[in-house]
Amino acid sequence: MAYIDSEAAVKEVSVLTPKPVRKQARLLRYIWFNRYLYLMLVPALLYYLIFHYIPMYGAVVAFKDFSITKGILGSEWAGFKHFEYLFSQDKFWQVIENTVVISLYRLVFGFPAPIIAALLLNEVRVRLFKQTVQTVIYLPHFISWVILGGILINLLSTDSGVVNNVIKLFGGTPIGFLSDESYFRSMLVFSMIWKEFGWNTIIYMAALAGISPHLYEAAVIDGANRFQRLLHLTIPLIRSTIVLILILRLGGIMEAGFEQIFVLYHPGVYRVSDIIDTYVYRIGLAEGRFSLAAAVGLFKSLINFALLVLANWLSRRMGEQGVY
């Protein structure tokens, strides 16, 4: 019986096997080896499939004269009629302006807040004090805007608000924080920062925790003070995380916070607070103009998508890693 070199035989078989087949076999072996991890992904994949991808079919409503009795397929085709109507309305462009302005305010003033808070907490060495501060600033995130809206009204109301009562006590004139157009946007941004900045620090605290202590020890040996370590070591090492979060925030620039504004706004401040989401709610659910509301929502989604792609492209041009 002739001796067969097994290694040589395997090499010969691998050479004779087409390259795409070998890649496919390796992929199948890898998936099978990590089968339990992929199994854990199934609920998340089903969630996005059922609640995010399948409903995308409903976007066709924006191009139809939708009727509840006829359904999506039975409704008559309208083409771009609803988009043409929207673009001819001054109200629509005012809504777009309000959305962009409020979102930019939230981005400019709200985005640095959790970064600054995380950097300050990272410098705290008293563990009990650090954990206490973290807990206190996290708590507002778990308060719904319905409850928080009631708190803000009780604090800032012109007639019986605590803040205005203090102002009147010192002889001042009550300020319409929630009724005056010149103050309303500022109150929106301030309350949003107060509610969410503590929760957003979690991501940056996790990034800071991943920095090796040896780097700080080396910087101290080299004579770097605390500010220099912050400027030349800490911030550059979490820059990729900051850029990633900024890309995601830019991709949602047309999201100005529906729940917050819906709870706090009223017809007296519509001119400066009516955003795309509240506009869609009124014309879609309140007035029953579903096709028009779908056209507005589709337009908003396309703008968000374009901004996300642009922000990711700029990130890669600057040498950072994007979201894809």
Short mmCIF file of C-alpha atoms in Angstrom, two decimals:
data_model
loop_
_atom_site.label_atom_id
_atom_site.label_comp_id
_atom_site.label_asym_id
_atom_site.label_seq_id
_atom_site.Cartn_x
_atom_site.Cartn_y
_atom_site.Cartn_z
CA MET A 1 0.00 0.00 0.00
CA ALA A 2 1.55 3.27 -1.09
CA TYR A 3 2.20 5.98 1.51
CA ILE A 4 0.11 9.12 1.01
CA ASP A 5 1.36 12.50 2.26
CA SER A 6 -1.78 13.93 3.92
CA GLU A 7 -0.48 17.54 4.03
CA ALA A 8 0.40 17.42 0.36
CA ALA A 9 -3.02 16.00 -0.43
CA VAL A 10 -4.75 18.79 1.52
CA LYS A 11 -2.69 21.42 -0.26
CA GLU A 12 -3.49 19.86 -3.62
CA VAL A 13 -7.22 19.81 -2.82
CA SER A 14 -7.11 23.44 -1.62
CA VAL A 15 -5.35 24.48 -4.81
CA LEU A 16 -7.88 22.65 -6.95
CA THR A 17 -10.81 24.14 -5.00
CA PRO A 18 -11.98 27.46 -6.49
CA LYS A 19 -11.15 30.53 -4.37
CA PRO A 20 -14.79 31.70 -3.93
CA VAL A 21 -15.70 28.24 -2.60
CA ARG A 22 -12.83 28.36 -0.09
CA LYS A 23 -13.94 31.81 1.11
CA GLN A 24 -17.50 30.60 1.48
CA ALA A 25 -16.39 27.57 3.47
CA ARG A 26 -14.30 29.74 5.82
CA LEU A 27 -17.25 32.10 6.29
CA LEU A 28 -19.60 29.23 7.13
CA ARG A 29 -17.09 27.80 9.62
CA TYR A 30 -16.72 31.22 11.25
CA ILE A 31 -20.49 31.68 11.53
CA TRP A 32 -20.91 28.20 12.98
CA PHE A 33 -18.12 28.80 15.51
CA ASN A 34 -19.83 32.04 16.67
CA ARG A 35 -23.38 30.71 16.26
CA TYR A 36 -24.46 31.63 19.80
CA LEU A 37 -23.35 35.23 19.36
CA TYR A 38 -25.31 35.47 16.11
CA LEU A 39 -28.28 33.89 17.85
CA MET A 40 -28.20 36.72 20.39
CA LEU A 41 -28.47 39.18 17.50
CA VAL A 42 -31.75 37.72 16.26
CA PRO A 43 -34.08 39.75 18.58
CA ALA A 44 -32.36 43.02 17.61
CA LEU A 45 -32.50 42.13 13.91
CA LEU A 46 -36.18 41.25 14.18
CA TYR A 47 -36.87 44.54 15.98
CA TYR A 48 -35.28 46.62 13.22
CA LEU A 49 -36.88 44.51 10.51
CA ILE A 50 -40.41 44.73 11.93
CA PHE A 51 -40.40 48.31 13.25
CA HIS A 52 -37.93 50.08 10.94
CA TYR A 53 -37.61 48.36 7.56
CA ILE A 54 -41.06 46.92 6.87
CA PRO A 55 -42.79 50.25 7.71
CA MET A 56 -40.62 51.94 5.06
CA TYR A 57 -43.16 50.64 2.56
CA GLY A 58 -45.56 53.21 4.02
CA ALA A 59 -43.42 56.00 2.52
CA VAL A 60 -45.35 55.46 -0.71
CA VAL A 61 -48.28 57.24 1.01
CA ALA A 62 -46.42 60.50 0.33
CA PHE A 63 -46.99 59.94 -3.40
CA LYS A 64 -50.67 59.02 -3.15
CA ASP A 65 -53.99 60.60 -2.20
CA PHE A 66 -54.29 58.25 0.73
CA SER A 67 -57.72 57.14 1.87
CA ILE A 68 -58.22 54.95 4.94
CA THR A 69 -61.08 53.09 3.31
CA LYS A 70 -59.10 52.32 0.14
CA GLY A 71 -55.78 51.51 1.83
CA ILE A 72 -52.30 52.16 0.49
CA LEU A 73 -52.61 50.01 -2.63
CA GLY A 74 -56.12 51.20 -3.50
CA SER A 75 -55.46 54.92 -3.09
CA GLU A 76 -54.96 57.00 -6.22
CA TRP A 77 -51.46 57.94 -7.33
CA ALA A 78 -50.67 61.65 -6.82
CA GLY A 79 -46.99 61.88 -7.78
CA PHE A 80 -45.21 64.90 -6.36
CA LYS A 81 -48.39 66.90 -5.75
CA HIS A 82 -48.00 66.96 -1.98
CA PHE A 83 -44.34 67.98 -2.16
CA GLU A 84 -45.18 70.82 -4.54
CA TYR A 85 -47.89 71.99 -2.16
CA LEU A 86 -45.51 71.91 0.82
CA PHE A 87 -42.74 73.80 -0.94
CA SER A 88 -45.20 76.54 -1.93
CA GLN A 89 -46.29 77.13 1.70
CA ASP A 90 -44.56 79.80 3.79
CA LYS A 91 -45.58 77.90 6.92
CA PHE A 92 -43.56 74.88 5.84
CA TRP A 93 -40.34 76.88 5.45
CA GLN A 94 -40.96 78.53 8.81
CA VAL A 95 -41.23 75.06 10.34
CA ILE A 96 -37.96 74.03 8.66
CA GLU A 97 -36.27 77.17 9.97
CA ASN A 98 -37.50 76.55 13.52
CA THR A 99 -36.33 72.93 13.40
CA VAL A 100 -32.84 73.82 12.17
CA VAL A 101 -32.39 76.75 14.57
CA ILE A 102 -33.50 74.79 17.64
CA SER A 103 -31.37 71.79 16.63
CA LEU A 104 -28.31 73.99 16.11
CA TYR A 105 -28.85 75.63 19.51
CA ARG A 106 -29.06 72.18 21.09
CA LEU A 107 -25.93 71.08 19.23
CA VAL A 108 -23.81 74.15 19.96
CA PHE A 109 -24.72 74.45 23.64
CA GLY A 110 -25.74 70.87 24.45
CA PHE A 111 -23.04 68.84 22.72
CA PRO A 112 -20.03 70.14 24.73
CA ALA A 113 -21.86 69.89 28.09
CA PRO A 114 -21.48 66.11 28.64
CA ILE A 115 -17.87 66.23 27.43
CA ILE A 116 -17.00 68.94 29.94
CA ALA A 117 -18.87 67.10 32.70
CA ALA A 118 -17.06 63.83 31.94
CA LEU A 119 -13.66 65.55 31.90
CA LEU A 120 -14.37 67.22 35.25
CA LEU A 121 -15.62 64.00 36.83
CA ASN A 122 -12.56 62.17 35.52
CA GLU A 123 -10.37 64.50 37.59
CA VAL A 124 -12.27 63.78 40.82
CA ARG A 125 -10.37 61.39 43.08
CA VAL A 126 -12.89 61.10 45.95
CA ARG A 127 -14.92 58.09 44.85
CA LEU A 128 -17.99 58.74 47.01
CA PHE A 129 -18.30 62.34 45.84
CA LYS A 130 -17.82 61.28 42.21
CA GLN A 131 -20.53 58.60 42.39
CA THR A 132 -22.91 60.99 44.13
CA VAL A 133 -22.48 63.65 41.46
CA GLN A 134 -22.93 61.08 38.69
CA THR A 135 -26.16 59.82 40.25
CA VAL A 136 -27.55 63.34 40.69
CA ILE A 137 -26.89 64.41 37.11
CA TYR A 138 -28.20 61.10 35.69
CA LEU A 139 -31.58 61.31 37.46
CA PRO A 140 -33.31 63.95 35.24
CA HIS A 141 -32.94 61.60 32.26
CA PHE A 142 -35.45 59.22 33.84
CA ILE A 143 -38.08 61.94 34.31
CA SER A 144 -40.52 62.05 31.40
CA TRP A 145 -41.08 65.33 29.60
CA VAL A 146 -44.72 65.27 30.74
CA ILE A 147 -43.64 65.44 34.38
CA LEU A 148 -40.75 67.77 33.67
CA GLY A 149 -43.06 70.06 31.70
CA GLY A 150 -45.30 70.40 34.74
CA ILE A 151 -42.28 71.17 36.91
CA LEU A 152 -41.08 73.86 34.49
CA ILE A 153 -44.54 75.43 34.34
CA ASN A 154 -44.70 75.57 38.15
CA LEU A 155 -41.25 77.13 38.25
CA LEU A 156 -41.48 79.56 35.32
CA SER A 157 -45.17 80.46 35.05
CA THR A 158 -45.77 84.22 34.79
CA ASP A 159 -48.64 84.22 37.30
CA SER A 160 -47.64 81.76 40.02
CA GLY A 161 -44.22 80.47 39.06
CA VAL A 162 -41.60 80.25 41.80
CA VAL A 163 -38.97 82.13 39.78
CA ASN A 164 -41.31 85.00 38.88
CA ASN A 165 -42.54 85.22 42.48
CA VAL A 166 -38.93 85.75 43.56
CA ILE A 167 -38.49 88.39 40.84
CA LYS A 168 -41.65 90.20 41.98
CA LEU A 169 -40.47 89.95 45.60
CA PHE A 170 -37.42 92.03 44.69
CA GLY A 171 -39.53 94.56 42.75
CA GLY A 172 -38.90 93.22 39.26
CA THR A 173 -41.29 92.60 36.39
CA PRO A 174 -42.37 88.99 35.76
CA ILE A 175 -40.72 87.39 32.75
CA GLY A 176 -42.68 85.17 30.36
CA PHE A 177 -40.12 82.38 30.07
CA LEU A 178 -42.65 80.03 28.46
CA SER A 179 -44.99 82.59 26.88
CA ASP A 180 -42.58 85.12 25.36
CA GLU A 181 -41.12 84.18 21.98
CA SER A 182 -37.77 85.76 22.83
CA TYR A 183 -37.29 83.43 25.81
CA PHE A 184 -39.00 80.22 24.71
CA ARG A 185 -36.19 78.74 22.59
CA SER A 186 -33.66 79.44 25.34
CA MET A 187 -35.85 77.59 27.83
CA LEU A 188 -36.11 74.65 25.44
CA VAL A 189 -32.34 74.38 25.08
CA PHE A 190 -31.64 74.94 28.78
CA SER A 191 -34.16 72.32 29.93
CA MET A 192 -32.90 69.81 27.37
CA ILE A 193 -29.30 70.23 28.53
CA TRP A 194 -30.31 69.90 32.16
CA LYS A 195 -32.26 66.71 31.46
CA GLU A 196 -29.87 64.86 29.15
CA PHE A 197 -26.27 66.01 29.67
CA GLY A 198 -25.72 63.75 32.69
CA TRP A 199 -26.89 60.66 30.85
CA ASN A 200 -24.75 61.49 27.82
CA THR A 201 -21.63 61.61 29.99
CA ILE A 202 -21.78 57.80 30.28
CA ILE A 203 -20.29 57.35 26.82
CA TYR A 204 -17.43 59.74 27.48
CA MET A 205 -16.78 58.31 30.94
CA ALA A 206 -16.47 54.87 29.34
CA ALA A 207 -14.01 56.25 26.78
CA LEU A 208 -11.98 57.91 29.54
CA ALA A 209 -11.93 54.67 31.53
CA GLY A 210 -10.22 52.99 28.58
CA ILE A 211 -7.18 55.26 28.72
CA SER A 212 -4.16 53.49 30.21
CA PRO A 213 -2.99 54.95 33.56
CA HIS A 214 0.60 54.38 32.41
CA LEU A 215 0.20 57.22 29.90
CA TYR A 216 -0.68 59.63 32.70
CA GLU A 217 2.23 58.35 34.80
CA ALA A 218 4.61 58.94 31.90
CA ALA A 219 3.18 62.46 31.39
CA VAL A 220 3.65 63.27 35.08
CA ILE A 221 7.27 62.06 34.93
CA ASP A 222 7.81 64.31 31.90
CA GLY A 223 6.59 67.26 33.99
CA ALA A 224 3.12 67.79 32.49
CA ASN A 225 0.68 69.52 34.81
CA ARG A 226 -3.02 68.59 35.07
CA PHE A 227 -4.15 71.03 32.37
CA GLN A 228 -1.43 69.87 29.96
CA ARG A 229 -2.39 66.23 30.53
CA LEU A 230 -6.00 67.14 29.79
CA LEU A 231 -5.15 69.11 26.66
CA HIS A 232 -2.47 66.89 25.11
CA LEU A 233 -3.42 63.44 26.38
CA THR A 234 -7.02 63.03 27.50
CA ILE A 235 -8.84 64.97 24.79
CA PRO A 236 -6.82 63.51 21.84
CA LEU A 237 -7.44 59.96 23.13
CA ILE A 238 -11.22 60.41 23.22
CA ARG A 239 -11.37 62.48 20.03
CA SER A 240 -12.60 59.53 17.96
CA THR A 241 -15.53 59.03 20.35
CA ILE A 242 -16.37 62.74 20.21
CA VAL A 243 -16.31 62.72 16.40
CA LEU A 244 -18.50 59.61 16.23
CA ILE A 245 -21.14 61.13 18.52
CA LEU A 246 -20.97 64.40 16.58
CA ILE A 247 -21.63 62.56 13.31
CA LEU A 248 -24.70 60.91 14.79
CA ARG A 249 -25.92 64.25 16.16
CA LEU A 250 -25.46 65.93 12.78
CA GLY A 251 -27.37 63.08 11.15
CA GLY A 252 -30.33 63.91 13.39
CA ILE A 253 -30.22 67.68 12.95
CA MET A 254 -33.84 67.64 11.77
CA GLU A 255 -34.90 66.06 15.07
CA ALA A 256 -35.52 68.96 17.42
CA GLY A 257 -37.25 67.06 20.23
CA PHE A 258 -40.94 66.39 19.59
CA GLU A 259 -41.96 65.32 23.11
CA GLN A 260 -40.33 68.28 24.84
CA ILE A 261 -41.79 70.89 22.49
CA PHE A 262 -45.20 69.22 22.33
CA VAL A 263 -45.49 69.41 26.13
CA LEU A 264 -44.28 73.01 26.48
CA TYR A 265 -45.44 74.90 23.38
CA HIS A 266 -48.76 76.62 22.71
CA PRO A 267 -50.25 78.73 19.88
CA GLY A 268 -48.67 81.89 21.31
CA VAL A 269 -45.16 80.61 20.52
CA TYR A 270 -45.87 78.60 17.35
CA ARG A 271 -43.89 81.10 15.28
CA VAL A 272 -40.60 80.18 16.99
CA SER A 273 -41.30 76.66 18.27
CA ASP A 274 -43.35 74.80 15.67
CA ILE A 275 -41.00 72.12 14.29
CA ILE A 276 -41.37 69.42 11.64
CA ASP A 277 -42.54 66.74 14.06
CA THR A 278 -45.22 68.90 15.70
CA TYR A 279 -46.32 70.09 12.26
CA VAL A 280 -46.63 66.49 11.07
CA TYR A 281 -48.62 65.63 14.19
CA ARG A 282 -51.12 68.43 13.59
CA ILE A 283 -51.67 67.94 9.87
CA GLY A 284 -51.43 64.14 10.02
CA LEU A 285 -53.31 63.06 13.14
CA ALA A 286 -55.30 66.16 14.06
CA GLU A 287 -56.38 67.12 10.53
CA GLY A 288 -56.24 63.66 8.92
CA ARG A 289 -54.05 64.74 5.95
CA PHE A 290 -51.94 61.60 6.02
CA SER A 291 -50.34 61.96 2.59
CA LEU A 292 -49.15 65.47 3.37
CA ALA A 293 -47.75 64.36 6.71
CA ALA A 294 -45.97 61.43 5.03
CA ALA A 295 -44.42 63.82 2.49
CA VAL A 296 -43.06 66.02 5.28
CA GLY A 297 -41.66 62.99 7.13
CA LEU A 298 -40.01 61.63 4.00
CA PHE A 299 -38.44 64.99 3.24
CA LYS A 300 -37.06 65.17 6.78
CA SER A 301 -35.61 61.65 6.55
CA LEU A 302 -33.86 62.44 3.27
CA ILE A 303 -32.27 65.57 4.76
CA ASN A 304 -31.10 63.59 7.82
CA PHE A 305 -29.62 60.91 5.56
CA ALA A 306 -27.77 63.47 3.45
CA LEU A 307 -26.37 65.18 6.56
CA LEU A 308 -25.22 61.85 8.00
CA VAL A 309 -23.39 60.92 4.81
CA LEU A 310 -21.81 64.38 4.59
CA ALA A 311 -20.67 64.31 8.24
CA ASN A 312 -19.21 60.82 7.81
CA TRP A 313 -17.35 61.92 4.66
CA LEU A 314 -15.90 64.96 6.43
CA SER A 315 -14.84 62.77 9.35
CA ARG A 316 -12.92 60.42 7.08
CA ARG A 317 -11.33 63.36 5.28
CA MET A 318 -10.01 64.56 8.65
CA GLY A 319 -8.48 61.16 9.36
CA GLU A 320 -11.08 59.94 11.84
CA GLN A 321 -13.10 56.74 11.69
CA GLY A 322 -16.70 57.28 10.60
CA VAL A 323 -19.81 55.26 11.31
CA TYR A 324 -19.28 53.15 8.17
#
